[in-house]
Each structure stands twice: as structure tokens, then as C-alpha cells.
PDB file of C-alpha atoms in Angstrom:
ATOM      1  CA  UNK A   1      -9.389  38.207 -10.758  1.00 49.00           C
ATOM      2  CA  UNK A   2      -7.126  35.570 -12.363  1.00 61.00           C
ATOM      3  CA  UNK A   3      -5.866  36.416 -15.835  1.00 74.00           C
ATOM      4  CA  UNK A   4      -7.299  34.117 -18.487  1.00 83.00           C
ATOM      5  CA  UNK A   5      -5.183  32.288 -21.039  1.00 87.00           C
ATOM      6  CA  UNK A   6      -5.056  33.303 -24.676  1.00 88.00           C
ATOM      7  CA  UNK A   7      -6.481  30.222 -26.362  1.00 87.00           C
ATOM      8  CA  UNK A   8      -5.403  31.399 -29.814  1.00 86.00           C
ATOM      9  CA  UNK A   9      -1.761  31.412 -28.663  1.00 90.00           C
ATOM     10  CA  UNK A  10      -2.276  27.989 -27.097  1.00 91.00           C
ATOM     11  CA  UNK A  11      -3.666  26.696 -30.409  1.00 89.00           C
ATOM     12  CA  UNK A  12      -0.621  28.034 -32.249  1.00 90.00           C
ATOM     13  CA  UNK A  13       1.582  26.096 -29.824  1.00 92.00           C
ATOM     14  CA  UNK A  14      -0.305  22.920 -30.741  1.00 93.00           C
ATOM     15  CA  UNK A  15       0.318  23.706 -34.418  1.00 91.00           C
ATOM     16  CA  UNK A  16       4.056  24.008 -33.746  1.00 92.00           C
ATOM     17  CA  UNK A  17       4.110  20.610 -32.046  1.00 94.00           C
ATOM     18  CA  UNK A  18       1.900  18.920 -34.654  1.00 93.00           C
ATOM     19  CA  UNK A  19       4.612  18.663 -37.322  1.00 92.00           C
ATOM     20  CA  UNK A  20       6.839  16.742 -34.938  1.00 95.00           C
ATOM     21  CA  UNK A  21       4.015  14.457 -33.857  1.00 96.00           C
ATOM     22  CA  UNK A  22       3.074  13.686 -37.456  1.00 95.00           C
ATOM     23  CA  UNK A  23       6.722  12.983 -38.296  1.00 95.00           C
ATOM     24  CA  UNK A  24       6.691  10.347 -35.521  1.00 95.00           C
ATOM     25  CA  UNK A  25       3.736   8.641 -37.192  1.00 96.00           C
ATOM     26  CA  UNK A  26       1.180   9.907 -34.697  1.00 97.00           C
ATOM     27  CA  UNK A  27      -2.352  10.922 -35.638  1.00 96.00           C
ATOM     28  CA  UNK A  28      -3.533  14.384 -34.632  1.00 94.00           C
ATOM     29  CA  UNK A  29      -7.265  15.074 -34.700  1.00 88.00           C
ATOM     30  CA  UNK A  30      -8.577  18.442 -35.890  1.00 78.00           C
ATOM     31  CA  UNK A  31      -8.282  21.086 -33.251  1.00 76.00           C
ATOM     32  CA  UNK A  32     -11.565  22.155 -31.705  1.00 77.00           C
ATOM     33  CA  UNK A  33     -13.069  24.402 -29.113  1.00 73.00           C
ATOM     34  CA  UNK A  34     -15.051  22.968 -26.248  1.00 70.00           C
ATOM     35  CA  UNK A  35     -17.813  25.490 -26.037  1.00 63.00           C
ATOM     36  CA  UNK A  36     -20.675  24.249 -23.876  1.00 61.00           C
ATOM     37  CA  UNK A  37     -21.424  22.392 -20.655  1.00 62.00           C
ATOM     38  CA  UNK A  38     -21.814  19.097 -22.559  1.00 66.00           C
ATOM     39  CA  UNK A  39     -18.257  19.222 -23.881  1.00 61.00           C
ATOM     40  CA  UNK A  40     -19.269  19.225 -27.564  1.00 65.00           C
ATOM     41  CA  UNK A  41     -16.400  19.888 -29.960  1.00 63.00           C
ATOM     42  CA  UNK A  42     -16.394  21.930 -33.140  1.00 62.00           C
ATOM     43  CA  UNK A  43     -13.803  20.936 -35.749  1.00 61.00           C
ATOM     44  CA  UNK A  44     -11.533  23.548 -37.233  1.00 63.00           C
ATOM     45  CA  UNK A  45      -9.745  26.570 -35.882  1.00 61.00           C
ATOM     46  CA  UNK A  46     -12.510  29.150 -35.688  1.00 61.00           C
ATOM     47  CA  UNK A  47     -12.824  30.302 -32.059  1.00 59.00           C
ATOM     48  CA  UNK A  48     -16.298  31.053 -30.821  1.00 58.00           C
ATOM     49  CA  UNK A  49     -17.271  34.312 -29.205  1.00 58.00           C
ATOM     50  CA  UNK A  50     -16.902  32.852 -25.722  1.00 61.00           C
ATOM     51  CA  UNK A  51     -14.904  29.600 -25.851  1.00 69.00           C
ATOM     52  CA  UNK A  52     -14.342  27.683 -22.637  1.00 76.00           C
ATOM     53  CA  UNK A  53     -11.327  25.729 -23.731  1.00 85.00           C
ATOM     54  CA  UNK A  54      -9.154  24.045 -26.306  1.00 90.00           C
ATOM     55  CA  UNK A  55      -9.009  20.326 -27.129  1.00 91.00           C
ATOM     56  CA  UNK A  56      -6.539  18.221 -29.113  1.00 93.00           C
ATOM     57  CA  UNK A  57      -6.536  14.444 -29.653  1.00 94.00           C
ATOM     58  CA  UNK A  58      -3.374  12.429 -30.406  1.00 96.00           C
ATOM     59  CA  UNK A  59      -3.015   8.693 -31.049  1.00 97.00           C
ATOM     60  CA  UNK A  60      -0.295   6.237 -32.071  1.00 97.00           C
ATOM     61  CA  UNK A  61      -0.530   2.770 -33.624  1.00 95.00           C
ATOM     62  CA  UNK A  62       1.509   1.206 -30.806  1.00 94.00           C
ATOM     63  CA  UNK A  63      -0.066   3.209 -27.988  1.00 96.00           C
ATOM     64  CA  UNK A  64      -2.237   1.551 -25.355  1.00 94.00           C
ATOM     65  CA  UNK A  65      -4.359   4.708 -25.058  1.00 95.00           C
ATOM     66  CA  UNK A  66      -5.618   7.676 -27.041  1.00 96.00           C
ATOM     67  CA  UNK A  67      -4.503  10.998 -25.592  1.00 96.00           C
ATOM     68  CA  UNK A  68      -6.976  13.860 -25.292  1.00 94.00           C
ATOM     69  CA  UNK A  69      -5.628  17.104 -23.823  1.00 95.00           C
ATOM     70  CA  UNK A  70      -8.056  19.839 -22.805  1.00 92.00           C
ATOM     71  CA  UNK A  71      -7.003  23.349 -21.821  1.00 93.00           C
ATOM     72  CA  UNK A  72      -9.410  25.689 -20.065  1.00 91.00           C
ATOM     73  CA  UNK A  73      -9.121  29.438 -20.400  1.00 88.00           C
ATOM     74  CA  UNK A  74      -8.857  29.553 -16.575  1.00 90.00           C
ATOM     75  CA  UNK A  75      -5.441  27.883 -16.814  1.00 92.00           C
ATOM     76  CA  UNK A  76      -6.087  24.194 -16.161  1.00 94.00           C
ATOM     77  CA  UNK A  77      -4.920  21.439 -18.502  1.00 95.00           C
ATOM     78  CA  UNK A  78      -6.532  17.990 -18.418  1.00 95.00           C
ATOM     79  CA  UNK A  79      -4.495  15.245 -20.097  1.00 96.00           C
ATOM     80  CA  UNK A  80      -6.739  12.203 -20.462  1.00 95.00           C
ATOM     81  CA  UNK A  81      -5.705   8.684 -21.510  1.00 96.00           C
ATOM     82  CA  UNK A  82      -8.503   6.558 -22.995  1.00 96.00           C
ATOM     83  CA  UNK A  83      -8.265   2.832 -23.804  1.00 94.00           C
ATOM     84  CA  UNK A  84     -10.209  -0.414 -23.793  1.00 92.00           C
ATOM     85  CA  UNK A  85      -9.700  -0.829 -20.042  1.00 91.00           C
ATOM     86  CA  UNK A  86     -11.121   2.622 -19.280  1.00 92.00           C
ATOM     87  CA  UNK A  87      -9.718   6.090 -18.826  1.00 93.00           C
ATOM     88  CA  UNK A  88      -7.378   8.016 -16.555  1.00 93.00           C
ATOM     89  CA  UNK A  89      -7.627  11.815 -16.437  1.00 93.00           C
ATOM     90  CA  UNK A  90      -5.158  14.172 -14.801  1.00 94.00           C
ATOM     91  CA  UNK A  91      -5.045  17.891 -14.017  1.00 95.00           C
ATOM     92  CA  UNK A  92      -2.143  20.328 -14.468  1.00 95.00           C
ATOM     93  CA  UNK A  93      -1.877  24.043 -13.744  1.00 95.00           C
ATOM     94  CA  UNK A  94      -0.861  26.164 -16.772  1.00 95.00           C
ATOM     95  CA  UNK A  95       0.223  29.765 -16.159  1.00 92.00           C
ATOM     96  CA  UNK A  96       2.338  30.480 -19.235  1.00 92.00           C
ATOM     97  CA  UNK A  97       3.031  29.323 -22.811  1.00 91.00           C
ATOM     98  CA  UNK A  98       6.120  27.522 -21.529  1.00 94.00           C
ATOM     99  CA  UNK A  99       4.072  25.513 -19.050  1.00 96.00           C
ATOM    100  CA  UNK A 100       1.574  24.637 -21.797  1.00 96.00           C
ATOM    101  CA  UNK A 101       4.437  23.379 -23.990  1.00 96.00           C
ATOM    102  CA  UNK A 102       5.694  21.269 -21.082  1.00 97.00           C
ATOM    103  CA  UNK A 103       2.246  19.756 -20.476  1.00 97.00           C
ATOM    104  CA  UNK A 104       1.938  18.780 -24.148  1.00 97.00           C
ATOM    105  CA  UNK A 105       5.413  17.249 -24.282  1.00 96.00           C
ATOM    106  CA  UNK A 106       4.958  15.301 -21.047  1.00 96.00           C
ATOM    107  CA  UNK A 107       1.476  14.070 -21.999  1.00 97.00           C
ATOM    108  CA  UNK A 108       2.624  12.742 -25.382  1.00 97.00           C
ATOM    109  CA  UNK A 109       5.639  10.977 -23.883  1.00 96.00           C
ATOM    110  CA  UNK A 110       3.497   9.492 -21.111  1.00 95.00           C
ATOM    111  CA  UNK A 111       0.888   8.342 -23.655  1.00 96.00           C
ATOM    112  CA  UNK A 112       3.568   6.450 -25.590  1.00 96.00           C
ATOM    113  CA  UNK A 113       4.421   4.358 -22.497  1.00 95.00           C
ATOM    114  CA  UNK A 114       1.298   4.229 -20.356  1.00 95.00           C
ATOM    115  CA  UNK A 115      -0.513   0.956 -19.696  1.00 94.00           C
ATOM    116  CA  UNK A 116      -4.197   1.111 -18.836  1.00 94.00           C
ATOM    117  CA  UNK A 117      -5.602  -1.806 -16.859  1.00 94.00           C
ATOM    118  CA  UNK A 118      -8.479  -2.552 -14.540  1.00 92.00           C
ATOM    119  CA  UNK A 119      -6.843  -2.993 -11.153  1.00 93.00           C
ATOM    120  CA  UNK A 120      -7.781  -3.637  -7.557  1.00 92.00           C
ATOM    121  CA  UNK A 121      -6.040  -2.021  -4.611  1.00 92.00           C
ATOM    122  CA  UNK A 122      -5.168  -4.848  -2.202  1.00 93.00           C
ATOM    123  CA  UNK A 123      -3.161  -3.006   0.456  1.00 91.00           C
ATOM    124  CA  UNK A 124      -1.935   0.472   1.364  1.00 88.00           C
ATOM    125  CA  UNK A 125       0.487  -0.892   3.965  1.00 91.00           C
ATOM    126  CA  UNK A 126       2.747  -2.919   1.669  1.00 93.00           C
ATOM    127  CA  UNK A 127       6.494  -2.924   2.376  1.00 94.00           C
ATOM    128  CA  UNK A 128       9.348  -4.935   0.863  1.00 95.00           C
ATOM    129  CA  UNK A 129      10.893  -6.293   4.065  1.00 91.00           C
ATOM    130  CA  UNK A 130      11.103  -5.852   7.817  1.00 89.00           C
ATOM    131  CA  UNK A 131      13.666  -3.061   7.428  1.00 89.00           C
ATOM    132  CA  UNK A 132      11.487  -1.147   4.949  1.00 89.00           C
ATOM    133  CA  UNK A 133       9.385   1.217   7.071  1.00 88.00           C
ATOM    134  CA  UNK A 134       7.722   3.180   4.266  1.00 90.00           C
ATOM    135  CA  UNK A 135       4.389   1.820   3.115  1.00 90.00           C
ATOM    136  CA  UNK A 136       3.285   1.502  -0.477  1.00 91.00           C
ATOM    137  CA  UNK A 137       0.186   0.576  -2.433  1.00 92.00           C
ATOM    138  CA  UNK A 138      -0.130  -2.996  -3.705  1.00 95.00           C
ATOM    139  CA  UNK A 139      -2.267  -3.349  -6.849  1.00 94.00           C
ATOM    140  CA  UNK A 140      -3.605  -6.466  -8.523  1.00 94.00           C
ATOM    141  CA  UNK A 141      -3.982  -6.174 -12.322  1.00 94.00           C
ATOM    142  CA  UNK A 142      -4.950  -8.881 -14.845  1.00 93.00           C
ATOM    143  CA  UNK A 143      -1.282  -9.409 -15.768  1.00 94.00           C
ATOM    144  CA  UNK A 144       0.907  -8.406 -12.827  1.00 95.00           C
ATOM    145  CA  UNK A 145       1.377  -7.215  -9.265  1.00 96.00           C
ATOM    146  CA  UNK A 146       2.275  -3.565  -8.875  1.00 96.00           C
ATOM    147  CA  UNK A 147       3.822  -2.120  -5.703  1.00 95.00           C
ATOM    148  CA  UNK A 148       4.316   1.661  -5.619  1.00 94.00           C
ATOM    149  CA  UNK A 149       5.998   3.346  -2.672  1.00 92.00           C
ATOM    150  CA  UNK A 150       4.002   6.006  -0.796  1.00 87.00           C
ATOM    151  CA  UNK A 151       5.563   8.298   1.810  1.00 69.00           C
ATOM    152  CA  UNK A 152       6.273   8.777   5.489  1.00 57.00           C
ATOM    153  CA  UNK A 153       3.012  10.549   6.337  1.00 57.00           C
ATOM    154  CA  UNK A 154       0.966   7.921   4.491  1.00 57.00           C
ATOM    155  CA  UNK A 155       2.808   5.247   6.450  1.00 54.00           C
ATOM    156  CA  UNK A 156       1.943   6.912   9.755  1.00 50.00           C
ATOM    157  CA  UNK A 157      -1.735   7.246   8.818  1.00 58.00           C
ATOM    158  CA  UNK A 158      -1.961   3.679   7.508  1.00 54.00           C
ATOM    159  CA  UNK A 159      -0.413   2.299  10.687  1.00 56.00           C
ATOM    160  CA  UNK A 160      -3.458   3.403  12.660  1.00 53.00           C
ATOM    161  CA  UNK A 161      -6.046   2.582   9.985  1.00 55.00           C
ATOM    162  CA  UNK A 162      -8.426  -0.374   9.901  1.00 53.00           C
ATOM    163  CA  UNK A 163      -7.422  -1.632   6.457  1.00 54.00           C
ATOM    164  CA  UNK A 164      -9.117  -1.581   3.064  1.00 55.00           C
ATOM    165  CA  UNK A 165     -12.738  -2.635   2.541  1.00 55.00           C
ATOM    166  CA  UNK A 166     -13.080  -6.346   1.878  1.00 55.00           C
ATOM    167  CA  UNK A 167     -14.980  -5.699  -1.368  1.00 60.00           C
ATOM    168  CA  UNK A 168     -13.331  -3.106  -3.587  1.00 62.00           C
ATOM    169  CA  UNK A 169     -14.776  -3.022  -7.111  1.00 63.00           C
ATOM    170  CA  UNK A 170     -11.472  -1.863  -8.574  1.00 80.00           C
ATOM    171  CA  UNK A 171     -10.736   0.949 -10.991  1.00 87.00           C
ATOM    172  CA  UNK A 172      -8.770   1.819 -14.109  1.00 92.00           C
ATOM    173  CA  UNK A 173      -5.129   2.647 -13.422  1.00 91.00           C
ATOM    174  CA  UNK A 174      -2.516   4.020 -15.785  1.00 93.00           C
ATOM    175  CA  UNK A 175       1.153   3.319 -15.207  1.00 92.00           C
ATOM    176  CA  UNK A 176       4.455   3.460 -17.058  1.00 92.00           C
ATOM    177  CA  UNK A 177       6.352   0.229 -16.267  1.00 93.00           C
ATOM    178  CA  UNK A 178       9.788   1.809 -16.680  1.00 92.00           C
ATOM    179  CA  UNK A 179       8.891   4.822 -14.555  1.00 90.00           C
ATOM    180  CA  UNK A 180       7.497   2.600 -11.805  1.00 93.00           C
ATOM    181  CA  UNK A 181      10.735   0.617 -11.580  1.00 93.00           C
ATOM    182  CA  UNK A 182      13.001   3.658 -11.764  1.00 93.00           C
ATOM    183  CA  UNK A 183      10.852   5.729  -9.386  1.00 92.00           C
ATOM    184  CA  UNK A 184      12.262   3.989  -6.300  1.00 94.00           C
ATOM    185  CA  UNK A 185      14.283   0.859  -5.631  1.00 94.00           C
ATOM    186  CA  UNK A 186      11.430  -0.628  -3.557  1.00 95.00           C
ATOM    187  CA  UNK A 187       8.841  -0.316  -6.316  1.00 95.00           C
ATOM    188  CA  UNK A 188       7.858  -3.655  -7.826  1.00 97.00           C
ATOM    189  CA  UNK A 189       6.290  -4.870 -11.054  1.00 96.00           C
ATOM    190  CA  UNK A 190       5.827  -8.654 -10.970  1.00 97.00           C
ATOM    191  CA  UNK A 191       4.380 -10.226 -14.170  1.00 96.00           C
ATOM    192  CA  UNK A 192       2.380 -13.376 -13.462  1.00 95.00           C
ATOM    193  CA  UNK A 193       3.858 -15.435 -16.363  1.00 95.00           C
ATOM    194  CA  UNK A 194       7.363 -14.887 -14.931  1.00 96.00           C
ATOM    195  CA  UNK A 195       6.575 -16.358 -11.495  1.00 96.00           C
ATOM    196  CA  UNK A 196       8.183 -19.761 -10.869  1.00 96.00           C
ATOM    197  CA  UNK A 197       6.706 -20.275  -7.377  1.00 95.00           C
ATOM    198  CA  UNK A 198       5.295 -18.263  -4.524  1.00 97.00           C
ATOM    199  CA  UNK A 199       4.583 -18.588  -0.814  1.00 97.00           C
ATOM    200  CA  UNK A 200       1.705 -16.840   0.976  1.00 96.00           C
ATOM    201  CA  UNK A 201       1.712 -16.560   4.744  1.00 95.00           C
ATOM    202  CA  UNK A 202      -0.917 -15.127   7.027  1.00 92.00           C
ATOM    203  CA  UNK A 203      -0.307 -13.768  10.514  1.00 90.00           C
ATOM    204  CA  UNK A 204      -2.194 -12.062  13.288  1.00 91.00           C
ATOM    205  CA  UNK A 205      -0.820  -8.647  12.413  1.00 92.00           C
ATOM    206  CA  UNK A 206       1.221  -9.132   9.209  1.00 94.00           C
ATOM    207  CA  UNK A 207       0.858 -11.245   6.077  1.00 96.00           C
ATOM    208  CA  UNK A 208       3.457 -11.816   3.380  1.00 96.00           C
ATOM    209  CA  UNK A 209       4.153 -13.011  -0.141  1.00 97.00           C
ATOM    210  CA  UNK A 210       7.528 -14.357  -1.257  1.00 97.00           C
ATOM    211  CA  UNK A 211       7.952 -14.799  -5.016  1.00 97.00           C
ATOM    212  CA  UNK A 212      10.694 -16.641  -6.888  1.00 97.00           C
ATOM    213  CA  UNK A 213      10.908 -15.547 -10.519  1.00 97.00           C
ATOM    214  CA  UNK A 214      11.953 -17.685 -13.475  1.00 96.00           C
ATOM    215  CA  UNK A 215      15.120 -15.591 -13.898  1.00 96.00           C
ATOM    216  CA  UNK A 216      16.235 -16.343 -10.333  1.00 96.00           C
ATOM    217  CA  UNK A 217      15.279 -13.038  -8.705  1.00 96.00           C
ATOM    218  CA  UNK A 218      13.200 -12.989  -5.523  1.00 96.00           C
ATOM    219  CA  UNK A 219      10.643 -10.522  -4.201  1.00 97.00           C
ATOM    220  CA  UNK A 220       9.192 -10.212  -0.718  1.00 97.00           C
ATOM    221  CA  UNK A 221       6.083  -8.213   0.142  1.00 97.00           C
ATOM    222  CA  UNK A 222       4.565  -7.591   3.595  1.00 96.00           C
ATOM    223  CA  UNK A 223       1.284  -5.912   4.572  1.00 95.00           C
ATOM    224  CA  UNK A 224      -1.095  -5.562   7.498  1.00 92.00           C
ATOM    225  CA  UNK A 225      -3.363  -8.593   7.815  1.00 92.00           C
ATOM    226  CA  UNK A 226      -6.375  -6.283   7.995  1.00 89.00           C
ATOM    227  CA  UNK A 227      -5.886  -5.586   4.263  1.00 88.00           C
ATOM    228  CA  UNK A 228      -7.551  -8.141   1.912  1.00 90.00           C
ATOM    229  CA  UNK A 229      -4.396  -8.855  -0.128  1.00 92.00           C
ATOM    230  CA  UNK A 230      -3.902 -12.477   1.020  1.00 93.00           C
ATOM    231  CA  UNK A 231      -7.368 -13.598  -0.038  1.00 92.00           C
ATOM    232  CA  UNK A 232      -7.202 -11.760  -3.354  1.00 92.00           C
ATOM    233  CA  UNK A 233      -3.735 -13.107  -4.142  1.00 94.00           C
ATOM    234  CA  UNK A 234      -4.837 -16.656  -3.375  1.00 94.00           C
ATOM    235  CA  UNK A 235      -7.769 -16.331  -5.780  1.00 93.00           C
ATOM    236  CA  UNK A 236      -5.515 -14.932  -8.538  1.00 92.00           C
ATOM    237  CA  UNK A 237      -2.353 -17.016  -8.143  1.00 94.00           C
ATOM    238  CA  UNK A 238      -3.862 -20.441  -7.446  1.00 94.00           C
ATOM    239  CA  UNK A 239      -5.147 -20.964 -11.044  1.00 94.00           C
ATOM    240  CA  UNK A 240      -1.772 -19.802 -12.416  1.00 91.00           C
ATOM    241  CA  UNK A 241       0.663 -21.625 -10.122  1.00 92.00           C
ATOM    242  CA  UNK A 242      -1.308 -24.573  -8.797  1.00 93.00           C
ATOM    243  CA  UNK A 243       0.983 -26.639  -6.543  1.00 92.00           C
ATOM    244  CA  UNK A 244       3.729 -24.030  -6.969  1.00 93.00           C
ATOM    245  CA  UNK A 245       1.735 -21.724  -4.671  1.00 95.00           C
ATOM    246  CA  UNK A 246       2.432 -22.621  -1.029  1.00 94.00           C
ATOM    247  CA  UNK A 247      -0.108 -21.367   1.516  1.00 90.00           C
TER     248      UNK A 247
END
């Protein structure tokens, strides 16, 4: 039987962090226990006879999302980021007070940088050139294109796949722009207002987008033609670029 966490000790850890959060100008909601299947919270610090978990809410005036961190007595932490565009919820294993401290620190730092947007996955086979063999995901958001590198096994699986569904309703994604760009040299974040001109090409097996930015930099993206990226990019870029979009 797995040993359960001491939620009172976990609450004391939140208290220790709270002074630092408040000094940064953040808002910390009253601590509460989540005590039933509906997730209802009780304000204050009085634990119930059989609490299921601990909840703390943190917000900042410049943040794009409100952070809600839940900790279950079974040792799972759930940092959740909630904004106008929707919510993104994660799961982290917590086995010790040190791991709980790390989850809190990482969640607060991520909340200060995260951007929540409704996005549509256009391709899982996106690369940044003919010599780039590792696939990545290509996302279309209201303000930018986002390319995030995957891995070797994903690339192998995608090579034999049939492509994404033509009609994907999209979902809420949360990303840290700086972390995306520093995560790997082939990751891309391309803001639409910064595009000077672009060229879309379709092929039997591979389609591509070449983008010239206003600052003189250039980006090239390739993907399997079975993915719907070319159609979606045409619909999004044509109203922005007009004649500057070559198809």
C-alpha cells in the first residue's frame, strides 16, 4: 500500500512560499481542502476528518492565466492554468516535501510566462528543412505559428501515418515563448504581424512554407501533404498578407 502524504505538512510548505509570492505582488487565495467528489473547496486551514487533497490558487496582474495547484493525499499534484482562452492542466508525481516544493516553484514560474491560446494542430510531420529528419508539431494560433520538435520515435510513427483529420476542432494550448525557442534550435515561433511575405507550395508527398520576416530572418517549414496545414495556412495568411502570400 502506497504511503499517503501528510497534507498538513504540505499546507505548511505553502505558507512558507506565500510570503515570497505576496512580496512579488501575487495574490494567494485562502488555502482549502478539496473534500468531495464535486471538488468543493472549504476556505481556511481546518482539515476535515478525511480530506482528499489540498488546493491553492495564485494569480498575478500581468499573468495570462490563474494558477490553481491541487495536491492529492495519494501523491499527485495537478498544476492548472486557467485563462480566457481555456485551461491547461498537468500532472506531477510528489513523493516528498522537496518534490512538493519543486512543483510549487516550477508552477509559479511557468504561470508567470505561459500563454494560453486556442490552437489547431496542422501537422505532426513538420520539419525545418530537407536535412532535418526529426518531425515536430505545427500549431496554428490566433497570433502566430508554433513549431515544436518531437522525437525520433514520433518521426518513425508519423512517417507511416495517414495524416491528421481534415477537420480538427482545435484545443487550448499553453506555451512559454522563451522556453519554446530555447528548447531546441529547430523550434519556431512566428508572429503573424512580423511576416513580410510568405510562399506556400504543395506537392504530391511534401508541402512547404517559406516565410520572410520584417527583420530579415527567414523560416522554412516542410510537412507531409496528407496533413491539412497548407489549406489552413492559406485561410489564415491570405487575409493578413494578401498579395504578399504566393501560392
